[in-house]
Protein backbone atom coordinates (compact mmCIF):
# COMPACT_ATOMS: atom_id res chain seq x y z
CA UNK A 1 0.00 0.00 0.00
CA UNK A 2 1.41 3.39 -1.00
CA UNK A 3 1.43 6.51 1.14
CA UNK A 4 -1.37 7.92 -1.02
CA UNK A 5 -3.44 4.77 -0.46
CA UNK A 6 -2.92 5.06 3.31
CA UNK A 7 -4.00 8.72 3.31
CA UNK A 8 -7.11 7.89 1.28
CA UNK A 9 -8.04 5.08 3.67
CA UNK A 10 -7.52 7.31 6.72
CA UNK A 11 -9.69 10.01 5.17
CA UNK A 12 -12.40 7.42 4.43
CA UNK A 13 -12.33 6.20 8.02
CA UNK A 14 -12.54 9.75 9.36
CA UNK A 15 -15.56 10.34 7.14
CA UNK A 16 -17.26 7.20 8.42
CA UNK A 17 -16.67 8.22 12.03
CA UNK A 18 -18.08 11.69 11.34
CA UNK A 19 -21.20 10.20 9.74
CA UNK A 20 -21.72 7.81 12.64
CA UNK A 21 -21.50 10.72 15.06
CA UNK A 22 -24.11 12.61 13.03
CA UNK A 23 -26.41 9.59 13.13
CA UNK A 24 -26.21 9.19 16.90
CA UNK A 25 -27.17 12.79 17.63
CA UNK A 26 -29.80 13.02 14.88
CA UNK A 27 -31.54 9.79 15.91
CA UNK A 28 -32.16 11.19 19.38
CA UNK A 29 -32.95 14.76 18.33
CA UNK A 30 -35.37 13.78 15.55
CA UNK A 31 -37.12 10.82 17.21
CA UNK A 32 -40.33 12.78 17.81
CA UNK A 33 -40.04 15.14 14.83
CA UNK A 34 -42.60 15.19 11.99
CA UNK A 35 -41.60 13.31 8.85
CA UNK A 36 -41.13 16.49 6.85
CA UNK A 37 -38.74 17.92 9.44
CA UNK A 38 -36.67 14.73 9.31
CA UNK A 39 -36.50 15.03 5.54
CA UNK A 40 -35.51 18.71 5.75
CA UNK A 41 -32.66 17.76 8.07
CA UNK A 42 -31.48 15.06 5.65
CA UNK A 43 -31.68 17.37 2.64
CA UNK A 44 -29.78 20.14 4.45
CA UNK A 45 -27.14 17.73 5.73
CA UNK A 46 -26.48 15.63 2.62
CA UNK A 47 -27.75 17.69 -0.33
CA UNK A 48 -27.33 15.88 -3.64
CA UNK A 49 -25.49 13.03 -1.91
CA UNK A 50 -28.91 11.83 -0.69
CA UNK A 51 -31.45 9.69 -2.55
CA UNK A 52 -34.57 7.73 -1.77
CA UNK A 53 -35.67 4.26 -2.77
CA UNK A 54 -39.17 3.20 -3.79
CA UNK A 55 -40.79 -0.15 -4.57
CA UNK A 56 -43.66 1.75 -6.25
CA UNK A 57 -46.24 0.30 -3.90
CA UNK A 58 -47.31 3.92 -3.58
CA UNK A 59 -45.77 7.36 -4.00
CA UNK A 60 -46.19 8.53 -0.40
CA UNK A 61 -42.47 8.84 0.34
CA UNK A 62 -41.85 10.36 -3.09
CA UNK A 63 -44.56 12.95 -2.45
CA UNK A 64 -43.12 13.80 0.97
CA UNK A 65 -39.50 14.09 -0.12
CA UNK A 66 -40.08 15.89 -3.43
CA UNK A 67 -42.00 18.65 -1.63
CA UNK A 68 -38.86 19.32 0.44
CA UNK A 69 -36.22 18.56 -2.20
CA UNK A 70 -37.56 18.81 -5.77
CA UNK A 71 -35.58 16.80 -8.30
CA UNK A 72 -34.40 14.28 -5.72
CA UNK A 73 -32.96 11.03 -7.06
CA UNK A 74 -35.46 8.15 -6.74
CA UNK A 75 -33.99 4.66 -7.12
CA UNK A 76 -36.30 1.91 -8.40
CA UNK A 77 -35.04 -1.65 -8.68
CA UNK A 78 -36.48 -3.24 -11.81
CA UNK A 79 -36.05 -6.90 -10.89
CA UNK A 80 -37.54 -8.24 -14.12
CA UNK A 81 -40.29 -9.90 -12.10
CA UNK A 82 -42.54 -6.94 -11.30
CA UNK A 83 -46.28 -6.82 -11.87
CA UNK A 84 -47.30 -4.71 -14.86
CA UNK A 85 -49.14 -2.45 -12.40
CA UNK A 86 -45.90 -1.73 -10.56
CA UNK A 87 -44.11 -0.72 -13.74
CA UNK A 88 -47.11 1.44 -14.61
CA UNK A 89 -46.92 3.14 -11.22
CA UNK A 90 -43.21 3.81 -11.77
CA UNK A 91 -43.95 5.45 -15.12
CA UNK A 92 -46.77 7.52 -13.63
CA UNK A 93 -44.51 8.69 -10.79
CA UNK A 94 -41.88 9.85 -13.26
CA UNK A 95 -44.50 11.81 -15.17
CA UNK A 96 -46.29 13.38 -12.19
CA UNK A 97 -43.64 14.16 -9.54
CA UNK A 98 -40.64 16.47 -9.64
CA UNK A 99 -38.03 13.72 -9.21
CA UNK A 100 -35.10 12.20 -11.06
CA UNK A 101 -36.14 8.56 -11.43
CA UNK A 102 -33.24 6.12 -11.78
CA UNK A 103 -34.12 2.63 -12.98
CA UNK A 104 -31.76 0.01 -11.53
CA UNK A 105 -31.38 -3.43 -13.08
CA UNK A 106 -29.57 -6.61 -11.93
CA UNK A 107 -26.34 -7.65 -13.63
CA UNK A 108 -28.18 -10.54 -15.30
CA UNK A 109 -31.55 -10.58 -17.03
CA UNK A 110 -34.12 -13.13 -15.88
CA UNK A 111 -33.30 -15.27 -18.94
CA UNK A 112 -29.57 -15.13 -18.15
CA UNK A 113 -30.21 -16.03 -14.52
CA UNK A 114 -32.38 -18.98 -15.59
CA UNK A 115 -29.62 -20.12 -17.93
CA UNK A 116 -26.87 -19.85 -15.32
CA UNK A 117 -28.69 -20.93 -12.16
CA UNK A 118 -31.73 -22.80 -13.41
CA UNK A 119 -35.34 -21.62 -13.79
CA UNK A 120 -37.52 -20.43 -10.91
CA UNK A 121 -34.67 -19.63 -8.56
CA UNK A 122 -37.17 -17.57 -6.55
CA UNK A 123 -38.99 -20.78 -5.61
CA UNK A 124 -35.87 -22.88 -4.90
CA UNK A 125 -33.65 -20.32 -3.20
CA UNK A 126 -35.57 -17.08 -2.62
CA UNK A 127 -32.81 -15.53 -0.51
CA UNK A 128 -30.29 -15.87 -3.34
CA UNK A 129 -32.81 -14.60 -5.89
CA UNK A 130 -33.55 -11.53 -3.77
CA UNK A 131 -29.84 -10.89 -3.30
CA UNK A 132 -29.10 -11.09 -7.02
CA UNK A 133 -32.11 -9.14 -8.21
CA UNK A 134 -32.58 -6.60 -5.39
CA UNK A 135 -29.83 -6.33 -2.79
CA UNK A 136 -26.74 -6.38 -5.01
CA UNK A 137 -28.12 -3.94 -7.62
CA UNK A 138 -29.19 -1.53 -4.88
CA UNK A 139 -25.81 -1.75 -3.16
CA UNK A 140 -24.13 -0.74 -6.43
CA UNK A 141 -26.57 2.10 -7.04
CA UNK A 142 -26.14 3.54 -3.54
CA UNK A 143 -22.35 3.85 -3.77
CA UNK A 144 -22.29 7.54 -4.87
CA UNK A 145 -24.48 8.64 -1.95
CA UNK A 146 -23.86 9.43 1.71
CA UNK A 147 -27.46 8.84 2.79
CA UNK A 148 -30.61 7.14 1.55
CA UNK A 149 -34.23 7.57 2.59
CA UNK A 150 -36.49 4.55 2.97
CA UNK A 151 -40.20 4.21 3.71
CA UNK A 152 -40.05 1.34 6.21
CA UNK A 153 -42.22 1.55 9.34
CA UNK A 154 -42.04 -0.06 12.76
CA UNK A 155 -45.51 -1.55 12.52
CA UNK A 156 -44.89 -3.44 9.27
CA UNK A 157 -43.20 -6.57 10.65
CA UNK A 158 -41.42 -7.94 13.75
CA UNK A 159 -38.04 -7.32 12.09
CA UNK A 160 -38.76 -3.58 11.85
CA UNK A 161 -40.03 -2.70 15.33
CA UNK A 162 -36.69 -1.21 16.44
CA UNK A 163 -36.25 0.96 13.33
CA UNK A 164 -34.90 4.43 14.15
CA UNK A 165 -35.75 7.56 12.21
CA UNK A 166 -32.02 7.99 11.49
CA UNK A 167 -29.72 4.95 11.48
CA UNK A 168 -26.20 3.93 10.57
CA UNK A 169 -26.35 1.41 7.71
CA UNK A 170 -23.26 -0.58 8.68
CA UNK A 171 -23.56 -2.93 5.72
CA UNK A 172 -23.31 -0.06 3.24
CA UNK A 173 -21.31 2.34 5.44
CA UNK A 174 -23.81 5.17 4.99
CA UNK A 175 -26.70 6.93 6.71
CA UNK A 176 -30.23 5.57 6.43
CA UNK A 177 -33.16 7.90 7.07
CA UNK A 178 -36.62 6.48 7.85
CA UNK A 179 -38.89 9.55 8.16
CA UNK A 180 -42.16 7.59 8.51
CA UNK A 181 -40.79 4.93 10.85
CA UNK A 182 -43.30 5.91 13.56
CA UNK A 183 -46.31 6.09 11.24
CA UNK A 184 -49.19 3.65 11.47
CA UNK A 185 -51.20 2.28 8.56
CA UNK A 186 -53.89 4.81 9.45
CA UNK A 187 -51.35 7.63 9.13
CA UNK A 188 -50.36 6.29 5.71
CA UNK A 189 -53.96 5.98 4.51
CA UNK A 190 -54.82 9.48 5.72
CA UNK A 191 -51.81 11.07 4.01
CA UNK A 192 -52.55 9.31 0.74
CA UNK A 193 -56.19 10.39 0.83
CA UNK A 194 -55.49 13.98 1.91
CA UNK A 195 -52.75 14.56 -0.69
CA UNK A 196 -54.01 12.60 -3.69
CA UNK A 197 -50.91 10.40 -3.69
CA UNK A 198 -50.44 7.96 -6.55
CA UNK A 199 -50.98 4.37 -5.45
CA UNK A 200 -50.32 1.03 -7.09
CA UNK A 201 -53.74 -0.27 -8.27
CA UNK A 202 -52.91 -3.73 -6.89
CA UNK A 203 -53.77 -2.33 -3.45
CA UNK A 204 -57.41 -2.35 -4.54
CA UNK A 205 -57.13 -6.07 -5.36
CA UNK A 206 -56.06 -7.29 -1.89
CA UNK A 207 -52.31 -6.78 -2.32
CA UNK A 208 -51.43 -4.59 0.71
CA UNK A 209 -47.70 -5.39 0.36
CA UNK A 210 -46.36 -5.64 -3.18
CA UNK A 211 -43.17 -7.32 -4.30
CA UNK A 212 -42.19 -9.42 -7.29
CA UNK A 213 -45.11 -11.17 -9.01
CA UNK A 214 -43.95 -14.79 -8.51
CA UNK A 215 -43.48 -14.23 -4.76
CA UNK A 216 -46.56 -12.13 -3.94
CA UNK A 217 -50.14 -13.32 -3.49
CA UNK A 218 -53.39 -11.71 -2.47
CA UNK A 219 -54.06 -11.37 1.26
CA UNK A 220 -57.32 -12.63 2.77
CA UNK A 221 -59.36 -10.57 5.23
CA UNK A 222 -57.81 -10.71 8.69
CA UNK A 223 -54.36 -11.79 7.49
CA UNK A 224 -51.23 -9.80 8.22
CA UNK A 225 -50.50 -7.25 5.48
CA UNK A 226 -47.15 -8.89 4.62
CA UNK A 227 -48.43 -12.48 4.73
CA UNK A 228 -48.74 -12.47 0.95
CA UNK A 229 -44.97 -12.03 0.53
CA UNK A 230 -43.02 -15.29 0.03
CA UNK A 231 -46.02 -17.22 1.39
CA UNK A 232 -45.08 -20.69 2.62
CA UNK A 233 -41.33 -20.07 2.33
CA UNK A 234 -40.65 -18.90 5.89
CA UNK A 235 -39.28 -15.60 4.59
CA UNK A 236 -40.41 -12.08 5.51
CA UNK A 237 -37.63 -9.79 4.22
CA UNK A 238 -35.83 -9.50 0.89
CA UNK A 239 -32.56 -8.50 2.60
CA UNK A 240 -32.44 -4.82 1.65
CA UNK A 241 -33.35 -3.66 5.16
CA UNK A 242 -31.45 -6.31 7.13
CSV table of N, CA and C in Angstrom, one decimal, residues 26-131:
chain,number,residue,atom,x,y,z
A,26,UNK,N,-28.6,12.8,15.6
A,26,UNK,CA,-29.8,13.0,14.9
A,26,UNK,C,-30.9,12.0,15.3
A,27,UNK,N,-30.5,10.8,15.5
A,27,UNK,CA,-31.5,9.8,15.9
A,27,UNK,C,-32.3,10.2,17.2
A,28,UNK,N,-31.5,10.8,18.1
A,28,UNK,CA,-32.2,11.2,19.4
A,28,UNK,C,-32.9,12.5,19.2
A,29,UNK,N,-32.3,13.4,18.5
A,29,UNK,CA,-32.9,14.8,18.3
A,29,UNK,C,-34.2,14.7,17.5
A,30,UNK,N,-34.3,13.8,16.5
A,30,UNK,CA,-35.4,13.8,15.5
A,30,UNK,C,-36.4,12.7,15.8
A,31,UNK,N,-36.2,11.9,16.9
A,31,UNK,CA,-37.1,10.8,17.2
A,31,UNK,C,-38.6,11.2,17.2
A,32,UNK,N,-38.9,12.4,17.7
A,32,UNK,CA,-40.3,12.8,17.8
A,32,UNK,C,-40.7,13.8,16.8
A,33,UNK,N,-39.8,14.1,15.8
A,33,UNK,CA,-40.0,15.1,14.8
A,33,UNK,C,-41.0,14.7,13.7
A,34,UNK,N,-41.8,15.6,13.1
A,34,UNK,CA,-42.6,15.2,12.0
A,34,UNK,C,-41.7,14.7,10.8
A,35,UNK,N,-42.3,13.9,10.0
A,35,UNK,CA,-41.6,13.3,8.8
A,35,UNK,C,-41.0,14.4,8.0
A,36,UNK,N,-41.7,15.5,7.7
A,36,UNK,CA,-41.1,16.5,6.8
A,36,UNK,C,-39.9,17.2,7.5
A,37,UNK,N,-39.9,17.3,8.8
A,37,UNK,CA,-38.7,17.9,9.4
A,37,UNK,C,-37.5,17.0,9.4
A,38,UNK,N,-37.8,15.7,9.5
A,38,UNK,CA,-36.7,14.7,9.3
A,38,UNK,C,-36.1,14.8,7.9
A,39,UNK,N,-36.9,14.9,6.9
A,39,UNK,CA,-36.5,15.0,5.5
A,39,UNK,C,-35.7,16.3,5.3
A,40,UNK,N,-36.2,17.4,5.9
A,40,UNK,CA,-35.5,18.7,5.8
A,40,UNK,C,-34.1,18.6,6.3
A,41,UNK,N,-34.0,17.9,7.5
A,41,UNK,CA,-32.7,17.8,8.1
A,41,UNK,C,-31.8,17.0,7.1
A,42,UNK,N,-32.3,15.9,6.6
A,42,UNK,CA,-31.5,15.1,5.7
A,42,UNK,C,-31.1,15.8,4.4
A,43,UNK,N,-32.0,16.6,3.8
A,43,UNK,CA,-31.7,17.4,2.6
A,43,UNK,C,-30.6,18.4,2.9
A,44,UNK,N,-30.8,19.1,4.1
A,44,UNK,CA,-29.8,20.1,4.5
A,44,UNK,C,-28.4,19.6,4.8
A,45,UNK,N,-28.4,18.4,5.3
A,45,UNK,CA,-27.1,17.7,5.7
A,45,UNK,C,-26.4,17.1,4.6
A,46,UNK,N,-27.1,16.4,3.7
A,46,UNK,CA,-26.5,15.6,2.6
A,46,UNK,C,-26.7,16.2,1.2
A,47,UNK,N,-27.6,17.1,1.0
A,47,UNK,CA,-27.7,17.7,-0.3
A,47,UNK,C,-28.0,16.7,-1.4
A,48,UNK,N,-27.2,16.8,-2.5
A,48,UNK,CA,-27.3,15.9,-3.6
A,48,UNK,C,-26.7,14.5,-3.4
A,49,UNK,N,-26.0,14.3,-2.2
A,49,UNK,CA,-25.5,13.0,-1.9
A,49,UNK,C,-26.5,12.2,-1.1
A,50,UNK,N,-27.8,12.5,-1.3
A,50,UNK,CA,-28.9,11.8,-0.7
A,50,UNK,C,-29.9,11.4,-1.8
A,51,UNK,N,-30.4,10.2,-1.6
A,51,UNK,CA,-31.4,9.7,-2.5
A,51,UNK,C,-32.5,9.0,-1.7
A,52,UNK,N,-33.6,8.6,-2.4
A,52,UNK,CA,-34.6,7.7,-1.8
A,52,UNK,C,-34.8,6.5,-2.7
A,53,UNK,N,-35.3,5.5,-2.0
A,53,UNK,CA,-35.7,4.3,-2.8
A,53,UNK,C,-37.2,4.1,-2.7
A,54,UNK,N,-37.7,3.5,-3.8
A,54,UNK,CA,-39.2,3.2,-3.8
A,54,UNK,C,-39.4,1.9,-4.5
A,55,UNK,N,-40.3,1.1,-3.9
A,55,UNK,CA,-40.8,-0.1,-4.6
A,55,UNK,C,-42.0,0.1,-5.5
A,56,UNK,N,-42.5,1.3,-5.5
A,56,UNK,CA,-43.7,1.7,-6.3
A,56,UNK,C,-44.9,1.0,-5.8
A,57,UNK,N,-45.0,0.7,-4.5
A,57,UNK,CA,-46.2,0.3,-3.9
A,57,UNK,C,-47.2,1.5,-3.8
A,58,UNK,N,-46.6,2.6,-3.5
A,58,UNK,CA,-47.3,3.9,-3.6
A,58,UNK,C,-46.3,5.0,-3.7
A,59,UNK,N,-46.7,6.2,-3.8
A,59,UNK,CA,-45.8,7.4,-4.0
A,59,UNK,C,-45.8,8.3,-2.8
A,60,UNK,N,-46.1,7.7,-1.6
A,60,UNK,CA,-46.2,8.5,-0.4
A,60,UNK,C,-44.8,9.2,-0.1
A,61,UNK,N,-43.8,8.3,0.0
A,61,UNK,CA,-42.5,8.8,0.3
A,61,UNK,C,-42.0,9.8,-0.7
A,62,UNK,N,-42.2,9.5,-2.0
A,62,UNK,CA,-41.9,10.4,-3.1
A,62,UNK,C,-42.5,11.7,-3.0
A,63,UNK,N,-43.8,11.7,-2.6
A,63,UNK,CA,-44.6,13.0,-2.4
A,63,UNK,C,-43.9,13.8,-1.3
A,64,UNK,N,-43.7,13.1,-0.2
A,64,UNK,CA,-43.1,13.8,1.0
A,64,UNK,C,-41.8,14.4,0.7
A,65,UNK,N,-40.9,13.6,0.1
A,65,UNK,CA,-39.5,14.1,-0.1
A,65,UNK,C,-39.4,15.1,-1.2
A,66,UNK,N,-40.2,14.9,-2.3
A,66,UNK,CA,-40.1,15.9,-3.4
A,66,UNK,C,-40.6,17.3,-3.1
A,67,UNK,N,-41.5,17.3,-2.1
A,67,UNK,CA,-42.0,18.6,-1.6
A,67,UNK,C,-40.9,19.4,-0.9
A,68,UNK,N,-40.0,18.7,-0.3
A,68,UNK,CA,-38.9,19.3,0.4
A,68,UNK,C,-37.7,19.5,-0.5
A,69,UNK,N,-37.4,18.5,-1.3
A,69,UNK,CA,-36.2,18.6,-2.2
A,69,UNK,C,-36.6,18.2,-3.6
A,70,UNK,N,-37.2,19.1,-4.4
A,70,UNK,CA,-37.6,18.8,-5.8
A,70,UNK,C,-36.4,18.3,-6.6
A,71,UNK,N,-36.6,17.4,-7.5
A,71,UNK,CA,-35.6,16.8,-8.3
A,71,UNK,C,-34.8,15.7,-7.6
A,72,UNK,N,-35.2,15.3,-6.5
A,72,UNK,CA,-34.4,14.3,-5.7
A,72,UNK,C,-34.3,13.0,-6.5
A,73,UNK,N,-33.2,12.3,-6.4
A,73,UNK,CA,-33.0,11.0,-7.1
A,73,UNK,C,-33.8,10.0,-6.4
A,74,UNK,N,-34.6,9.3,-7.2
A,74,UNK,CA,-35.5,8.2,-6.7
A,74,UNK,C,-35.0,6.9,-7.4
A,75,UNK,N,-34.5,5.9,-6.6
A,75,UNK,CA,-34.0,4.7,-7.1
A,75,UNK,C,-35.1,3.6,-7.1
A,76,UNK,N,-35.3,3.0,-8.3
A,76,UNK,CA,-36.3,1.9,-8.4
A,76,UNK,C,-35.6,0.7,-8.9
A,77,UNK,N,-35.7,-0.4,-8.2
A,77,UNK,CA,-35.0,-1.7,-8.7
A,77,UNK,C,-36.0,-2.4,-9.6
A,78,UNK,N,-35.7,-2.5,-10.9
A,78,UNK,CA,-36.5,-3.2,-11.8
A,78,UNK,C,-36.0,-4.7,-11.9
A,79,UNK,N,-36.5,-5.5,-11.1
A,79,UNK,CA,-36.1,-6.9,-10.9
A,79,UNK,C,-36.3,-7.8,-12.1
A,80,UNK,N,-37.2,-7.4,-13.0
A,80,UNK,CA,-37.5,-8.2,-14.1
A,80,UNK,C,-38.7,-9.1,-13.8
A,81,UNK,N,-39.2,-9.1,-12.5
A,81,UNK,CA,-40.3,-9.9,-12.1
A,81,UNK,C,-41.5,-9.1,-11.6
A,82,UNK,N,-41.5,-7.8,-11.8
A,82,UNK,CA,-42.5,-6.9,-11.3
A,82,UNK,C,-43.9,-7.1,-12.0
A,83,UNK,N,-45.0,-6.9,-11.3
A,83,UNK,CA,-46.3,-6.8,-11.9
A,83,UNK,C,-46.3,-5.7,-12.9
A,84,UNK,N,-47.1,-5.8,-13.9
A,84,UNK,CA,-47.3,-4.7,-14.9
A,84,UNK,C,-47.8,-3.4,-14.2
A,85,UNK,N,-48.6,-3.6,-13.1
A,85,UNK,CA,-49.1,-2.4,-12.4
A,85,UNK,C,-48.0,-1.7,-11.7
A,86,UNK,N,-47.0,-2.4,-11.2
A,86,UNK,CA,-45.9,-1.7,-10.6
A,86,UNK,C,-45.1,-0.9,-11.5
A,87,UNK,N,-44.8,-1.5,-12.7
A,87,UNK,CA,-44.1,-0.7,-13.7
A,87,UNK,C,-44.9,0.5,-14.2
A,88,UNK,N,-46.2,0.3,-14.3
A,88,UNK,CA,-47.1,1.4,-14.6
A,88,UNK,C,-47.1,2.5,-13.6
A,89,UNK,N,-47.0,2.2,-12.3
A,89,UNK,CA,-46.9,3.1,-11.2
A,89,UNK,C,-45.6,3.9,-11.3
A,90,UNK,N,-44.5,3.2,-11.6
A,90,UNK,CA,-43.2,3.8,-11.8
A,90,UNK,C,-43.3,4.9,-12.9
A,91,UNK,N,-43.9,4.5,-14.0
A,91,UNK,CA,-43.9,5.4,-15.1
A,91,UNK,C,-44.8,6.7,-14.8
A,92,UNK,N,-45.9,6.4,-14.0
A,92,UNK,CA,-46.8,7.5,-13.6
A,92,UNK,C,-46.0,8.5,-12.7
A,93,UNK,N,-45.3,7.9,-11.7
A,93,UNK,CA,-44.5,8.7,-10.8
A,93,UNK,C,-43.5,9.6,-11.5
A,94,UNK,N,-42.8,9.1,-12.5
A,94,UNK,CA,-41.9,9.8,-13.3
A,94,UNK,C,-42.6,11.0,-14.0
A,95,UNK,N,-43.8,10.8,-14.4
A,95,UNK,CA,-44.5,11.8,-15.2
A,95,UNK,C,-45.1,12.9,-14.3
A,96,UNK,N,-45.5,12.5,-13.1
A,96,UNK,CA,-46.3,13.4,-12.2
A,96,UNK,C,-45.4,14.2,-11.2
A,97,UNK,N,-44.4,13.5,-10.6
A,97,UNK,CA,-43.6,14.2,-9.5
A,97,UNK,C,-42.3,14.8,-10.0
A,98,UNK,N,-41.9,15.8,-9.3
A,98,UNK,CA,-40.6,16.5,-9.6
A,98,UNK,C,-39.5,15.7,-9.0
A,99,UNK,N,-39.1,14.6,-9.7
A,99,UNK,CA,-38.0,13.7,-9.2
A,99,UNK,C,-37.2,13.3,-10.4
A,100,UNK,N,-36.0,12.8,-10.1
A,100,UNK,CA,-35.1,12.2,-11.1
A,100,UNK,C,-35.1,10.7,-10.8
A,101,UNK,N,-36.0,10.0,-11.6
A,101,UNK,CA,-36.1,8.6,-11.4
A,101,UNK,C,-35.0,7.8,-12.1
A,102,UNK,N,-34.4,6.9,-11.3
A,102,UNK,CA,-33.2,6.1,-11.8
A,102,UNK,C,-33.6,4.7,-11.7
A,103,UNK,N,-33.7,4.0,-12.9
A,103,UNK,CA,-34.1,2.6,-13.0
A,103,UNK,C,-32.9,1.7,-12.8
A,104,UNK,N,-32.9,0.9,-11.8
A,104,UNK,CA,-31.8,0.0,-11.5
A,104,UNK,C,-32.1,-1.4,-12.0
A,105,UNK,N,-31.2,-2.1,-12.6
A,105,UNK,CA,-31.4,-3.4,-13.1
A,105,UNK,C,-30.3,-4.4,-12.6
A,106,UNK,N,-30.6,-5.6,-12.4
A,106,UNK,CA,-29.6,-6.6,-11.9
A,106,UNK,C,-28.5,-6.8,-13.0
A,107,UNK,N,-27.4,-7.4,-12.7
A,107,UNK,CA,-26.3,-7.6,-13.6
A,107,UNK,C,-26.7,-8.7,-14.7
A,108,UNK,N,-27.7,-9.6,-14.3
A,108,UNK,CA,-28.2,-10.5,-15.3
A,108,UNK,C,-29.7,-10.4,-15.5
A,109,UNK,N,-30.1,-10.6,-16.8
A,109,UNK,CA,-31.5,-10.6,-17.0
A,109,UNK,C,-32.1,-11.9,-16.4
A,110,UNK,N,-33.5,-11.9,-16.4
A,110,UNK,CA,-34.1,-13.1,-15.9
A,110,UNK,C,-33.7,-14.3,-16.7
A,111,UNK,N,-33.7,-14.2,-18.0
A,111,UNK,CA,-33.3,-15.3,-18.9
A,111,UNK,C,-31.9,-15.7,-18.7
A,112,UNK,N,-31.0,-14.8,-18.4
A,112,UNK,CA,-29.6,-15.1,-18.1
A,112,UNK,C,-29.4,-15.8,-16.8
A,113,UNK,N,-30.2,-15.4,-15.8
A,113,UNK,CA,-30.2,-16.0,-14.5
A,113,UNK,C,-30.7,-17.5,-14.6
A,114,UNK,N,-31.8,-17.6,-15.4
A,114,UNK,CA,-32.4,-19.0,-15.6
A,114,UNK,C,-31.4,-19.9,-16.3
A,115,UNK,N,-30.6,-19.3,-17.2
A,115,UNK,CA,-29.6,-20.1,-17.9
A,115,UNK,C,-28.5,-20.5,-17.0
A,116,UNK,N,-28.0,-19.6,-16.2
A,116,UNK,CA,-26.9,-19.8,-15.3
A,116,UNK,C,-27.2,-20.6,-14.0
A,117,UNK,N,-28.4,-20.4,-13.5
A,117,UNK,CA,-28.7,-20.9,-12.2
A,117,UNK,C,-29.9,-21.8,-12.2
A,118,UNK,N,-30.5,-22.0,-13.3
A,118,UNK,CA,-31.7,-22.8,-13.4
A,118,UNK,C,-33.0,-22.0,-13.2
A,119,UNK,N,-34.1,-22.4,-13.9
A,119,UNK,CA,-35.3,-21.6,-13.8
A,119,UNK,C,-35.9,-21.6,-12.4
A,120,UNK,N,-36.7,-20.6,-12.2
A,120,UNK,CA,-37.5,-20.4,-10.9
A,120,UNK,C,-36.6,-20.5,-9.7
A,121,UNK,N,-35.5,-19.7,-9.7
A,121,UNK,CA,-34.7,-19.6,-8.6
A,121,UNK,C,-35.4,-19.1,-7.4
A,122,UNK,N,-36.4,-18.2,-7.6
A,122,UNK,CA,-37.2,-17.6,-6.5
A,122,UNK,C,-38.0,-18.6,-5.7
A,123,UNK,N,-38.3,-19.7,-6.3
A,123,UNK,CA,-39.0,-20.8,-5.6
A,123,UNK,C,-38.1,-21.8,-4.9
A,124,UNK,N,-36.8,-21.9,-5.5
A,124,UNK,CA,-35.9,-22.9,-4.9
A,124,UNK,C,-35.0,-22.2,-3.9
A,125,UNK,N,-34.6,-21.0,-4.1
A,125,UNK,CA,-33.7,-20.3,-3.2
A,125,UNK,C,-34.0,-18.8,-3.2
A,126,UNK,N,-35.1,-18.5,-2.5
A,126,UNK,CA,-35.6,-17.1,-2.6
A,126,UNK,C,-34.6,-16.1,-2.1
A,127,UNK,N,-33.8,-16.5,-1.1
A,127,UNK,CA,-32.8,-15.5,-0.5
A,127,UNK,C,-31.8,-15.2,-1.6
A,128,UNK,N,-31.3,-16.1,-2.3
A,128,UNK,CA,-30.3,-15.9,-3.3
A,128,UNK,C,-30.9,-15.0,-4.5
A,129,UNK,N,-32.1,-15.4,-4.8
A,129,UNK,CA,-32.8,-14.6,-5.9
A,129,UNK,C,-33.0,-13.1,-5.5
A,130,UNK,N,-33.4,-12.9,-4.3
A,130,UNK,CA,-33.5,-11.5,-3.8
A,130,UNK,C,-32.2,-10.8,-3.7
A,131,UNK,N,-31.2,-11.5,-3.3
A,131,UNK,CA,-29.8,-10.9,-3.3
A,131,UNK,C,-29.4,-10.5,-4.7
